[in-house]
Coordinates of C-alpha atoms in Angstrom, one line a residue:
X1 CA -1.4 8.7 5.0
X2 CA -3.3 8.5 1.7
X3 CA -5.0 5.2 0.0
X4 CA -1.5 4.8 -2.0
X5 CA 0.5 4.9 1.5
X6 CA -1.2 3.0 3.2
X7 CA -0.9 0.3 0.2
X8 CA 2.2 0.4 -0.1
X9 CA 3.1 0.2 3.4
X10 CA 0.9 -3.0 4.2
X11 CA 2.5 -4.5 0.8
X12 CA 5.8 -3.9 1.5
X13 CA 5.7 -5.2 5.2
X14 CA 4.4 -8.5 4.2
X15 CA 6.8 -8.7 1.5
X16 CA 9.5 -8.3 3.8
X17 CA 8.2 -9.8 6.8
X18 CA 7.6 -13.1 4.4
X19 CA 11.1 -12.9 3.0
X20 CA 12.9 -12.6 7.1
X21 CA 10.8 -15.8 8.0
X22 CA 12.4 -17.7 4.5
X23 CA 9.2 -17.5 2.7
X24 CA 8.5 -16.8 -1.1
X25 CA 5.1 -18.0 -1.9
X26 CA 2.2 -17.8 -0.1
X27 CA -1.1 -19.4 0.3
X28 CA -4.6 -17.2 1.2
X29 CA -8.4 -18.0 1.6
X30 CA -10.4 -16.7 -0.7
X31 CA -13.9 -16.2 0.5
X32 CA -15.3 -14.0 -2.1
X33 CA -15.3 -11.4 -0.1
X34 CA -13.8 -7.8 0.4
X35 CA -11.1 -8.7 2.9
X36 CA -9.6 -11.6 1.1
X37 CA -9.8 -9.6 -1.9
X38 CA -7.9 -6.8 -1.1
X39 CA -5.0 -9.3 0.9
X40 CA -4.9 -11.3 -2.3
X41 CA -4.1 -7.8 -4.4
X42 CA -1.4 -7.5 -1.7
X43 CA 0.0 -10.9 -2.3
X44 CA 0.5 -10.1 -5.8
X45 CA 2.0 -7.0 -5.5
X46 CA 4.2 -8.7 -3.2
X47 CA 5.2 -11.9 -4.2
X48 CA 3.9 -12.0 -8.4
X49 CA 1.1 -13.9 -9.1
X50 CA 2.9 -16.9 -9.7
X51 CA 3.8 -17.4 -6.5
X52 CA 0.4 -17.0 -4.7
X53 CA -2.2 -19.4 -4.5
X54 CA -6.2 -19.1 -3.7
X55 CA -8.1 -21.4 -2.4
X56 CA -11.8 -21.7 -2.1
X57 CA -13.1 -23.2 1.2
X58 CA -17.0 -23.5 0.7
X59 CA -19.3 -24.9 3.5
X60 CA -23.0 -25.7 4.3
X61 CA -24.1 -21.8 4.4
X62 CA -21.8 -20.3 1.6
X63 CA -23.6 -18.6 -1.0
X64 CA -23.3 -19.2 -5.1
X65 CA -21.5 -15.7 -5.3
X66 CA -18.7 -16.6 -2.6
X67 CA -17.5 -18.9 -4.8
X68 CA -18.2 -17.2 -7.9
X69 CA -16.6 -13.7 -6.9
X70 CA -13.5 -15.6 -5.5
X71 CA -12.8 -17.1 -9.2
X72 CA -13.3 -14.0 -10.6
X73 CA -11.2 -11.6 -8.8
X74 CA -8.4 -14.9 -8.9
X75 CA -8.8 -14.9 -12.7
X76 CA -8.4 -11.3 -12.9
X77 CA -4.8 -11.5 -10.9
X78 CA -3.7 -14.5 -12.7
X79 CA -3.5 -16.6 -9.3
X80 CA -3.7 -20.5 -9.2
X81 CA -6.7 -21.5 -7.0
X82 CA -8.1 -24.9 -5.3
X83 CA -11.3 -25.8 -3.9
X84 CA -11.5 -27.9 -0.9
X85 CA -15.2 -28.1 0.4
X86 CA -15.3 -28.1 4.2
X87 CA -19.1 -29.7 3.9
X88 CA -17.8 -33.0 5.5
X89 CA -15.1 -32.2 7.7
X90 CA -17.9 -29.8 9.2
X91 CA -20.1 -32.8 8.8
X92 CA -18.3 -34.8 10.9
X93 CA -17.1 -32.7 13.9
X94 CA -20.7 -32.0 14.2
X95 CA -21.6 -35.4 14.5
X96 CA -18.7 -36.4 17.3
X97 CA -19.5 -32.8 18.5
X98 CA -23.2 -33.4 19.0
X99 CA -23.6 -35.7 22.2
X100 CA -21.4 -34.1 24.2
X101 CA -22.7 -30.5 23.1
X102 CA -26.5 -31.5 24.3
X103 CA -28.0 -33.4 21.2
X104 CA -26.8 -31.0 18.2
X105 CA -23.6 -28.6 17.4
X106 CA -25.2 -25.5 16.8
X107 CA -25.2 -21.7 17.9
X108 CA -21.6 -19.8 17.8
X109 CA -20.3 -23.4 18.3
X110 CA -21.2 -24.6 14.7
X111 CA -20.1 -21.4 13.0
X112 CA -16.3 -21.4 15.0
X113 CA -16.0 -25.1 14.2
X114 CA -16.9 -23.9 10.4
X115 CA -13.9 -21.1 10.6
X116 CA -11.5 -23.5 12.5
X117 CA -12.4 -26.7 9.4
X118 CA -11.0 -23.8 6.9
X119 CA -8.0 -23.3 9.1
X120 CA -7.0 -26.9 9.4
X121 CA -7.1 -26.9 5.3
X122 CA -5.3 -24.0 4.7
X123 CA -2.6 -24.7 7.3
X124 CA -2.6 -28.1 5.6
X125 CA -1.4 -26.9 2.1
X126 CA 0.9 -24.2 3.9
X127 CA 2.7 -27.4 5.4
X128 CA 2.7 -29.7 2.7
X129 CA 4.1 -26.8 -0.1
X130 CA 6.1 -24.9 2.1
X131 CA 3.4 -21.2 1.6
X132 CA 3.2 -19.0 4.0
X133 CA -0.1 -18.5 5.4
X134 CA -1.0 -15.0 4.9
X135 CA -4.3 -13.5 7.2
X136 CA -6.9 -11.6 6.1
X137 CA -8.5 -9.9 8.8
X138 CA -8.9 -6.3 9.5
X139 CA -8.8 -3.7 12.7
X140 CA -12.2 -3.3 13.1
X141 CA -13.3 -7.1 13.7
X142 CA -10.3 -7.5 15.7
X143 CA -10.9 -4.8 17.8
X144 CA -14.7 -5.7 18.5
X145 CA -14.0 -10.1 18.8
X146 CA -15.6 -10.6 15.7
X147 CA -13.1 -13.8 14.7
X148 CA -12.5 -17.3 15.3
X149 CA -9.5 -18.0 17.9
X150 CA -7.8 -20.8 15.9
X151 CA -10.1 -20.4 12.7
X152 CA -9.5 -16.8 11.0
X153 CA -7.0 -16.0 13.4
X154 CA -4.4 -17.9 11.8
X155 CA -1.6 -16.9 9.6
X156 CA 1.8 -15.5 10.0
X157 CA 1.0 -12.5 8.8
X158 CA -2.3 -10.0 8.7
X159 CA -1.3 -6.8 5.8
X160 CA -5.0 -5.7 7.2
X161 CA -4.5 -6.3 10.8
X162 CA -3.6 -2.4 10.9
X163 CA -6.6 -0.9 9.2
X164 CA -10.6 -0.6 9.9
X165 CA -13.3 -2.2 7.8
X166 CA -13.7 1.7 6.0
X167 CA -10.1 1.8 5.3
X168 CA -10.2 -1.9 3.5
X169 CA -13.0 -0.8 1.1
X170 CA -11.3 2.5 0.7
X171 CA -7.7 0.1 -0.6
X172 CA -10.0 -1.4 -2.4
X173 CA -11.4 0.9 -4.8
X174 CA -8.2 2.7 -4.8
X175 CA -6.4 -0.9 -6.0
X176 CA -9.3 -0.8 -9.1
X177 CA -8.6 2.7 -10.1
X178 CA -4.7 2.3 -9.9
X179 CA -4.9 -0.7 -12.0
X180 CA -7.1 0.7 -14.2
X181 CA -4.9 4.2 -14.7
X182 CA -2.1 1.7 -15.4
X183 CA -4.2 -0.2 -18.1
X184 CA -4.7 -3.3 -16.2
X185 CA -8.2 -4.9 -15.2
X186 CA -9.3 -3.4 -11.9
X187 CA -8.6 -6.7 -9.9
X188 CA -11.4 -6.5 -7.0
X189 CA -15.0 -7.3 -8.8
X190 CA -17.1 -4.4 -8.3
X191 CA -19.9 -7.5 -6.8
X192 CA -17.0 -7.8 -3.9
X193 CA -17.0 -4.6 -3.5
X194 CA -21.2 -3.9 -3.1
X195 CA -22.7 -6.8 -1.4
X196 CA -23.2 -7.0 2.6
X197 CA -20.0 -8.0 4.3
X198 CA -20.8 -11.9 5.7
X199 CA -18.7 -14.4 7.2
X200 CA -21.5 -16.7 5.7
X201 CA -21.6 -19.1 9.2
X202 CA -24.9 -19.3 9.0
X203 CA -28.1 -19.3 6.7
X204 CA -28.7 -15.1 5.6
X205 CA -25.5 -13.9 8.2
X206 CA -24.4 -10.5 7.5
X207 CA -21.7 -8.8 9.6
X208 CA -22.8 -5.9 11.0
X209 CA -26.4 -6.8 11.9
X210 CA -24.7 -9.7 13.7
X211 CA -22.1 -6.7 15.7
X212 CA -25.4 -4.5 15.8
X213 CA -23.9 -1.4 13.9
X214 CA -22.6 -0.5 10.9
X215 CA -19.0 -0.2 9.3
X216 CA -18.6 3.9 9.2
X217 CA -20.3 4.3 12.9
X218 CA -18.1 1.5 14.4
X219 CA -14.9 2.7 13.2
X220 CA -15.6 6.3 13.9
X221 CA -16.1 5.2 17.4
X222 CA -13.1 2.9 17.5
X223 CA -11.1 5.6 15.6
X224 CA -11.5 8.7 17.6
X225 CA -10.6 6.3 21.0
X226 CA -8.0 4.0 20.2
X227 CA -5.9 6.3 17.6
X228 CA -7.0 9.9 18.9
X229 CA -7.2 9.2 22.7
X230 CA -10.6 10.6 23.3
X231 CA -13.0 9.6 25.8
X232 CA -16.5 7.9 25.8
X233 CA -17.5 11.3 26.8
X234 CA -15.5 13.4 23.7
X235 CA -16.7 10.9 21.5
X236 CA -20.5 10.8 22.2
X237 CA -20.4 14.6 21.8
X238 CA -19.6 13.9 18.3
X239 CA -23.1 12.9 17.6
X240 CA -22.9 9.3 18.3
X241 CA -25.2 7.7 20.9
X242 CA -23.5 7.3 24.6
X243 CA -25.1 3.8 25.0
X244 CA -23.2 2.8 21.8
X245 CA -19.7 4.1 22.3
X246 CA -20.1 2.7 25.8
X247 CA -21.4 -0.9 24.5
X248 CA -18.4 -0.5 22.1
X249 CA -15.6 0.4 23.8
X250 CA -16.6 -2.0 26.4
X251 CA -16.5 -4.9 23.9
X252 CA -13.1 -3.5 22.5
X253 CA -11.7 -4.4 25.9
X254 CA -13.1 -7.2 26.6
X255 CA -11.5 -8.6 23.5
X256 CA -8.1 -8.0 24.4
X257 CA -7.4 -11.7 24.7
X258 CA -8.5 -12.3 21.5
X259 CA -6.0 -9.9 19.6
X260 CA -3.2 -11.3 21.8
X261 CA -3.2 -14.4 19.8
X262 CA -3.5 -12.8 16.6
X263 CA -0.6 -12.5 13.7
X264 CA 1.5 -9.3 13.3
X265 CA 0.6 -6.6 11.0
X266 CA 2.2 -3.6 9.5
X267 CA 3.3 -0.9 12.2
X268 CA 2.9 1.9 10.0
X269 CA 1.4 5.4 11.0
X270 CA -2.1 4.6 9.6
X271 CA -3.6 6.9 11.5
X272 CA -1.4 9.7 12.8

């Protein structure tokens, strides 16, 4: 499948997988960042502007530009947006966190709580307006753990939850370039689309130096396994270090339990 097929097919199974569960708006995160862009595309695509709604969850570590690039790209589709600051809900789980977590909530502890804060908004406003919460995440975190269980795992839905971190950036630019053939503003801010991927969990957090490789190596790896079959052995010999296919394959597995709990995403032949 091509960029404009694999679009389509993530846009039109949310669309109808939204309409069989009696939805017709939605409501998404918007971090600022490439994920959450691309879904929010999606949503409109899907549903119409009108009936998709933004919101901005900022916390102690986001940056200026999380914030900023979310407005943006929500301007550019014409989507309503809130901002709800998770500052002191975070705030005060870590304070009735801290004595029974040794003196301080800190560590992967903190950042989950941070995740799960944004959750317990979002599922908030999905429940009091009656929006389906759509997901944002992608193949490639799933595949390696690199979520929240009850934070960023939520949602009924995840459009991404069948493609790697390449393919998402790949959507991307092919969203801008559509949009701009069709003499609309390319929706997904070329900032969104250049700075370090970061779950922003922590002061100067980027996402692959916290997974210890990058993007294009991982889902090679990841690819030529879980969609091509091969082994460790058939996919070291493609130049990629045995140590690291084996480190990630082992952690793909070990995840298992995570991506059980995780919302359904298109079935489409991605990768045939």
């Amino acid at each position: 499948m091509d960029a404009s097929q694999k679009y389509a097919a993530c846009v039109d199974a949310l669309g109808e997988y939204a309409r069989d569960a009696g939805f017709d708006e939605v409501v998404i995160g918007l971090s600022g960042g490439i994920d959450s862009s691309l879904v929010a595309a999606m949503c409109v695509d899907a549903f119409g502007a009108a009936r998709v709604h933004g919101v901005l969850l900022p916390g102690p570590y986001s940056t200026d530009h999380s914030v900023s690039d979310a407005e943006e790209l929500a301007a550019r589709l014409g989507i309503e947006t809130f901002i709800v600051s998770i500052r002191e809900p975070y705030e005060a789980f870590a304070r009735a966190l801290a004595p029974a977590c040794g003196g301080a909530l800190e560590g992967l502890a903190s950042e989950n709580t941070q995740a799960r804060c944004r959750m317990v908004c979002l599922m908030a406003l999905s429940n009091a307006h009656g929006w389906m919460l759509v997901n944002t995440g992608n193949k490639s975190e799933a595949m390696m753990g690199y979520s929240t269980l009850y934070g960023d795992t939520a949602g009924a839905f995840a459009p991404l939850g069948g493609l790697y971190k390449t393919d998402v950036y790949a959507l991307s630019r092919w969203a801008n370039e559509q949009a701009e053939r069709e003499g609309r503003p390319a929706p997904i801010p070329q900032h969104v689309l250049e700075k370090p991927p970061s779950a922003e969990l922590a002061p100067g957090q980027e996402d692959e130096r916290s997974m210890g490789i990058d993007y294009p190596e991982l889902d090679a790896i990841l690819e030529a396994h879980f969609e091509h079959g091969m082994d460790a052995d058939a996919v070291a010999a493609q130049g990629f270090d045995r140590e690291q296919v084996e480190a990630v394959l082992h952690r793909a597995r070990s995840y298992a339990f995570k991506r059980a709990l995780e919302p359904p995403f298109p079935q489409a032949r991605f990768y045939a």
